[in-house]
XYZ file of C-alpha atoms in Angstrom:
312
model
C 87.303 46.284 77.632
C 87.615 48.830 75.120
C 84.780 51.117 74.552
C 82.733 50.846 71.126
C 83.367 53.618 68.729
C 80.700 56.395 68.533
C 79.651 56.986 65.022
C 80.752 60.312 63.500
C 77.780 62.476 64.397
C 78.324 61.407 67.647
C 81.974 62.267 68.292
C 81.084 65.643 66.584
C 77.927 66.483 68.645
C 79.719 65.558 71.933
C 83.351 67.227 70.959
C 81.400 70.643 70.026
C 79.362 70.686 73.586
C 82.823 69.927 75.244
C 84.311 72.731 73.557
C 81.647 74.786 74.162
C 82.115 74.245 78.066
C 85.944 74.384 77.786
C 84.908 77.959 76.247
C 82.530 78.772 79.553
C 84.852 77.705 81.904
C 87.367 80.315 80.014
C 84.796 82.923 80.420
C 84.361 82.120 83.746
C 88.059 82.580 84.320
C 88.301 78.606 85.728
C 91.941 78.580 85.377
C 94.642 80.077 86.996
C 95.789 81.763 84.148
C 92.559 82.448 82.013
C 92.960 86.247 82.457
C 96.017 86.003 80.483
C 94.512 83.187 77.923
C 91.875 85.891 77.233
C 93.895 88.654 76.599
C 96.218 86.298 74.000
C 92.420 85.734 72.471
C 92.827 82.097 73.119
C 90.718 79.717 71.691
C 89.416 76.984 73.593
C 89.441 72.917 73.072
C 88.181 70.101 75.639
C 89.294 66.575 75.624
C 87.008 63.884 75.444
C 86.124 63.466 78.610
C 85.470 67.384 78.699
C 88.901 68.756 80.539
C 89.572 72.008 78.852
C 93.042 73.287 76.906
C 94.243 76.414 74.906
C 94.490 75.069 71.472
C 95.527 77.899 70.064
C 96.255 81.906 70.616
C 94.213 83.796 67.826
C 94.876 81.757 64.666
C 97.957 80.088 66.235
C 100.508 81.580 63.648
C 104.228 80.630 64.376
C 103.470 78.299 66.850
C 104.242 75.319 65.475
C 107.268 76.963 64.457
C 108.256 78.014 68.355
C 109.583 74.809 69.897
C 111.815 74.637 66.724
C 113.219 77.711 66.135
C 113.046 79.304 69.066
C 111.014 79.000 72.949
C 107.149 77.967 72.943
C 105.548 78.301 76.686
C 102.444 76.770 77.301
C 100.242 75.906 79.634
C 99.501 72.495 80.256
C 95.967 72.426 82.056
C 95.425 69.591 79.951
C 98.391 67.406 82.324
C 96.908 65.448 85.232
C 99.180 63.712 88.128
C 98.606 61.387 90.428
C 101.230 60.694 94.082
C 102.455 57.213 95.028
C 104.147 57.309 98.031
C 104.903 54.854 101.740
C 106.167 51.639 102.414
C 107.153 49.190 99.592
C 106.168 52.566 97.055
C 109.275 51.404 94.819
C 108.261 47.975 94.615
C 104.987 49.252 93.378
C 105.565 51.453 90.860
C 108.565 49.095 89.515
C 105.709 46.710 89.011
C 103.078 48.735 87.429
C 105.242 50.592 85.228
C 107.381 49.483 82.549
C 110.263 51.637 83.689
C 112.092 50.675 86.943
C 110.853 53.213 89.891
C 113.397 56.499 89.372
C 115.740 57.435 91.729
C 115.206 60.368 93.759
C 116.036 63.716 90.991
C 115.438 61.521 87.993
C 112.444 60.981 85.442
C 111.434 58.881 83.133
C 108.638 57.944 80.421
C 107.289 54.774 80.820
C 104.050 52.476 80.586
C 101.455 51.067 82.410
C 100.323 48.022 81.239
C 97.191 45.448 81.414
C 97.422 41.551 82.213
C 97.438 41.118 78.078
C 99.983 44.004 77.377
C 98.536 46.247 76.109
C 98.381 49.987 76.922
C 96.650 51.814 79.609
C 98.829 55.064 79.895
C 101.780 56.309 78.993
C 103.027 58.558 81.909
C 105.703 60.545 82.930
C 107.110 59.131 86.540
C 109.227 61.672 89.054
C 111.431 60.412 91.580
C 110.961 62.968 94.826
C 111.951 60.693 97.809
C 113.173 57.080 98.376
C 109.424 55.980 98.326
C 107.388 59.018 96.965
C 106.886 59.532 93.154
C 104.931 61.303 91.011
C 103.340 60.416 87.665
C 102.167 62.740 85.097
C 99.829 61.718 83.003
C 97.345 63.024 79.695
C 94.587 63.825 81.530
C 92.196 62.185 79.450
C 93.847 59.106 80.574
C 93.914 60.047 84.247
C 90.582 58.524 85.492
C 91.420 55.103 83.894
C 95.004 55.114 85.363
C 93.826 56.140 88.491
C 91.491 53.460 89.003
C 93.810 50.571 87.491
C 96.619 51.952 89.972
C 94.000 51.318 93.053
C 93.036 47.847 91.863
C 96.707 46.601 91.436
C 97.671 48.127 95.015
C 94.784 46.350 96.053
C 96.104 42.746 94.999
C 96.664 40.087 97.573
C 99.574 37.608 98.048
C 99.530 34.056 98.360
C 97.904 32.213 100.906
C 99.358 31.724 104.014
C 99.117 28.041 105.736
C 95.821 29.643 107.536
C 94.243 30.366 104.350
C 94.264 33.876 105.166
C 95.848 36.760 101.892
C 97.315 39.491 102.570
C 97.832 42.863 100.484
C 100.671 42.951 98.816
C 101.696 46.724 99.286
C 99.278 47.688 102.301
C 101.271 51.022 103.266
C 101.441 51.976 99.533
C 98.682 55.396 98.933
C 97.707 57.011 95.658
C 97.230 60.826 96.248
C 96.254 63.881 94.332
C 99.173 66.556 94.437
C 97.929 69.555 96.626
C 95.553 71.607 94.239
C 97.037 75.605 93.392
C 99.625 74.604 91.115
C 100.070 75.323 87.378
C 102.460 73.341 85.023
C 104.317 75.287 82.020
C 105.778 73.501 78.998
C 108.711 75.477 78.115
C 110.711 74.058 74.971
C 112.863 74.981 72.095
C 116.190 75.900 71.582
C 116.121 79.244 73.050
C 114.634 77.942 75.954
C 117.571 77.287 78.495
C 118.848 80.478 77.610
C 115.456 81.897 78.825
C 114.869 80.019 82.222
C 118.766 80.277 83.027
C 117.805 84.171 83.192
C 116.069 83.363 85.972
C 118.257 81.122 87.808
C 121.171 82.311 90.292
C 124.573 81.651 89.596
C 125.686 78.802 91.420
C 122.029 77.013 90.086
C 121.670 75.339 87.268
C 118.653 73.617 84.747
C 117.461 70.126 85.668
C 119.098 67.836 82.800
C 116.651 65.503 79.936
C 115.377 63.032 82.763
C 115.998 64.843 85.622
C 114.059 67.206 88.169
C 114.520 69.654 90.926
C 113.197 72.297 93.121
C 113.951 75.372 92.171
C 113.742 78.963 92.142
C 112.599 81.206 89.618
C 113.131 84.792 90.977
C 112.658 83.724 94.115
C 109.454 81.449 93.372
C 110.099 78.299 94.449
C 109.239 75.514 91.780
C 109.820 72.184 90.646
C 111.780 71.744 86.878
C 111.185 68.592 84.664
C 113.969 68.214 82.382
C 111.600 66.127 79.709
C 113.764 62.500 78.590
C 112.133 63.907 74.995
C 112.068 66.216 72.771
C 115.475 67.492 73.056
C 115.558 71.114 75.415
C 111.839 71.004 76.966
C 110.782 71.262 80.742
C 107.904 71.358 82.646
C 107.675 73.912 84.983
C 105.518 73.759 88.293
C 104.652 76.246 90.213
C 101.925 77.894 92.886
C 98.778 79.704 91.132
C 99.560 83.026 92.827
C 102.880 83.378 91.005
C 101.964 81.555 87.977
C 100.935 84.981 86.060
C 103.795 86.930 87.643
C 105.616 84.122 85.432
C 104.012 83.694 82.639
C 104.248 87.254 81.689
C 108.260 87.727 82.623
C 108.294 84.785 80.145
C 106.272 86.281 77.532
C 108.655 89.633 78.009
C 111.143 87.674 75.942
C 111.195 88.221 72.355
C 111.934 84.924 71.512
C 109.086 83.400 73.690
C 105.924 82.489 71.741
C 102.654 81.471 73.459
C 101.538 78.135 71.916
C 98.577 75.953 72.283
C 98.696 72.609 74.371
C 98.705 70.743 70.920
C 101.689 71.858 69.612
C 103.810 70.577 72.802
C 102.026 67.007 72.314
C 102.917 66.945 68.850
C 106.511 67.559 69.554
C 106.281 64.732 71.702
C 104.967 62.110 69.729
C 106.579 63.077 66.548
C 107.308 60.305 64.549
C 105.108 57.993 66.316
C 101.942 58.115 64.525
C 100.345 55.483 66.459
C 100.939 57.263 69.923
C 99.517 60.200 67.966
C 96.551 57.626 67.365
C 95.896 56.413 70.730
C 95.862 60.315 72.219
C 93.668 61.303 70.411
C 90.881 58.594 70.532
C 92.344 55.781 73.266
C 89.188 53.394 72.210
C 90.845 50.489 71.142
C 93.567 48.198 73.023
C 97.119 49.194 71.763
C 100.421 47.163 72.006
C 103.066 49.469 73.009
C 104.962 48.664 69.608
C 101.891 49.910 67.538
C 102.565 52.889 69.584
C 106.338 53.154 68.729
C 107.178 52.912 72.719
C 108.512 49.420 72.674
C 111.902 51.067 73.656
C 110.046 52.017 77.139
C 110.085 48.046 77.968
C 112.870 47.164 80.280
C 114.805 44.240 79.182
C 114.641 42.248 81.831
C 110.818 42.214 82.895
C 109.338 41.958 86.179
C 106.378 44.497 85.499
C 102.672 43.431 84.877
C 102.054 42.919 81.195
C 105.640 41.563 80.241
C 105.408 38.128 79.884
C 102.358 38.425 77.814
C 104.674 40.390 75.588
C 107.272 37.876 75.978
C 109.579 39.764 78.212
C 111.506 38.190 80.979
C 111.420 34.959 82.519
């Protein structure tokens, strides 16, 4: 059910306190990299449900500019993941997803869809094994994924001649990724040139929808070639080296230090309605008011397509 709207005080009484704790927790040097947020005079935004982001580095000038004229790097605190991984974990996520389950090195964007069709999260999905993925998701939308991911893992099949029901993916788990890791957004045009500094010479850059492990100066990582915008990754890596990192990036002239906002409105450029639903997901959403229809495999078989006519 979709929550009813706050009035305007409201939303402007509750988004100041939550920036005023994303601000705290900046103080308090809560994130990996808030020694280096401080010293780029960051200033400090919280989502809704109070998870704090950089929104911007002193009064953010050229950084909306970065990702299109030359390499933004930012860090994407504001990025939540969740593990889905065992027995029959390809069926699963084929099924709760609107993209089919990626291969192992691939990516793709998809959604994750109610009974009705609409929208409960758009999310990033990572194929790591034969039966172990990862999904990335806003993490404002985390919670509510999380907990519609449990209930579909914990539907039952049809009844047996006994009466009896059993679960229809009982080895499948949802996990959180081991904590100590920061992920980097690093996009733009001068941004391959950049990380391929980094890379040896027989190693090359994860393509658009594809991932790997591997290693930055000896700092072993995982790279997200994003399926959009055109030349963006994500970048994860452990804490301890994250710093070491950020500031070899930030040693390249062309590398600009940019606020969580301007890599989400890179990504839903030209869809104003995804733009919409990110910022205040309070309403149910059809993934064509969201401009994501194009994430809907063709032929169905994931929860929320027949309601949207998809399929047999």
């Amino acid at each position: 059910m979709a929550e009813k709207p706050h009035a305007i005080g409201e939303d402007s009484e509750r988004e100041s306190s939550c920036a005023r704790r994303a601000d705290e927790r900046l103080r308090e040097r809560a994130w990996p990299l808030a020694v280096e947020h401080e010293l780029l005079r960051a200033q400090a935004g919280a989502l809704r449900d109070g998870t704090p982001f950089v929104e911007r580095y002193g009064e953010g000038d050229g950084e909306w500019n970065a990702p299109i004229e030359g390499c933004a790097l930012a860090d994407m605190s504001d990025l939540s993941s969740i593990l889905i991984g065992g027995e029959g974990a390809r069926s699963f996520a084929s099924t709760v997803f609107s993209a089919a389950a990626p291969m192992p090195g691939s990516c793709a964007f998809a959604l994750a869809l109610s009974g009705d069709g609409t929208v409960i999260a758009p999310a990033l999905i990572g194929g790591i094994d034969a039966e172990d993925f990862i999904v990335w998701v806003p993490a404002g939308l985390a919670e509510g994924l999380r907990a519609w991911l449990e209930a579909m893992r914990a539907l039952k099949g049809m009844p047996a001649e006994d009466g009896s029901r059993e679960s229809l993916w009982p080895e499948v788990e949802l996990d959180d990724p081991v904590s100590g890791l920061v992920t980097l957004a690093i996009e733009g045009p001068e941004a391959r040139m950049v990380l391929d500094d980094y890379l040896a010479d027989d190693t090359e850059l994860p393509r658009a929808g594809a991932l790997a492990r591997l290693e930055l100066d000896r700092i072993v990582t995982t790279c997200v070639g994003l399926p959009w915008p055109e030349d963006a990754w994500l970048v994860i890596l452990p804490s301890p080296a994250a710093p070491v990192i950020w500031r070899s990036l930030l040693s390249f002239p062309q590398v600009t230090p940019v606020g969580t906002p301007v890599i989400w409105g890179r990504l839903v450029e030209d869809r104003e309605g995804l733009k919409a639903y990110l910022e205040a997901p309070i309403r149910p959403f059809a993934p064509k008011e969201l401009g994501l229809e194009g994430l809907l495999r063709p032929e169905g078989g994931f929860i929320g397509a027949r309601a949207l006519g998809i399929g047999a």
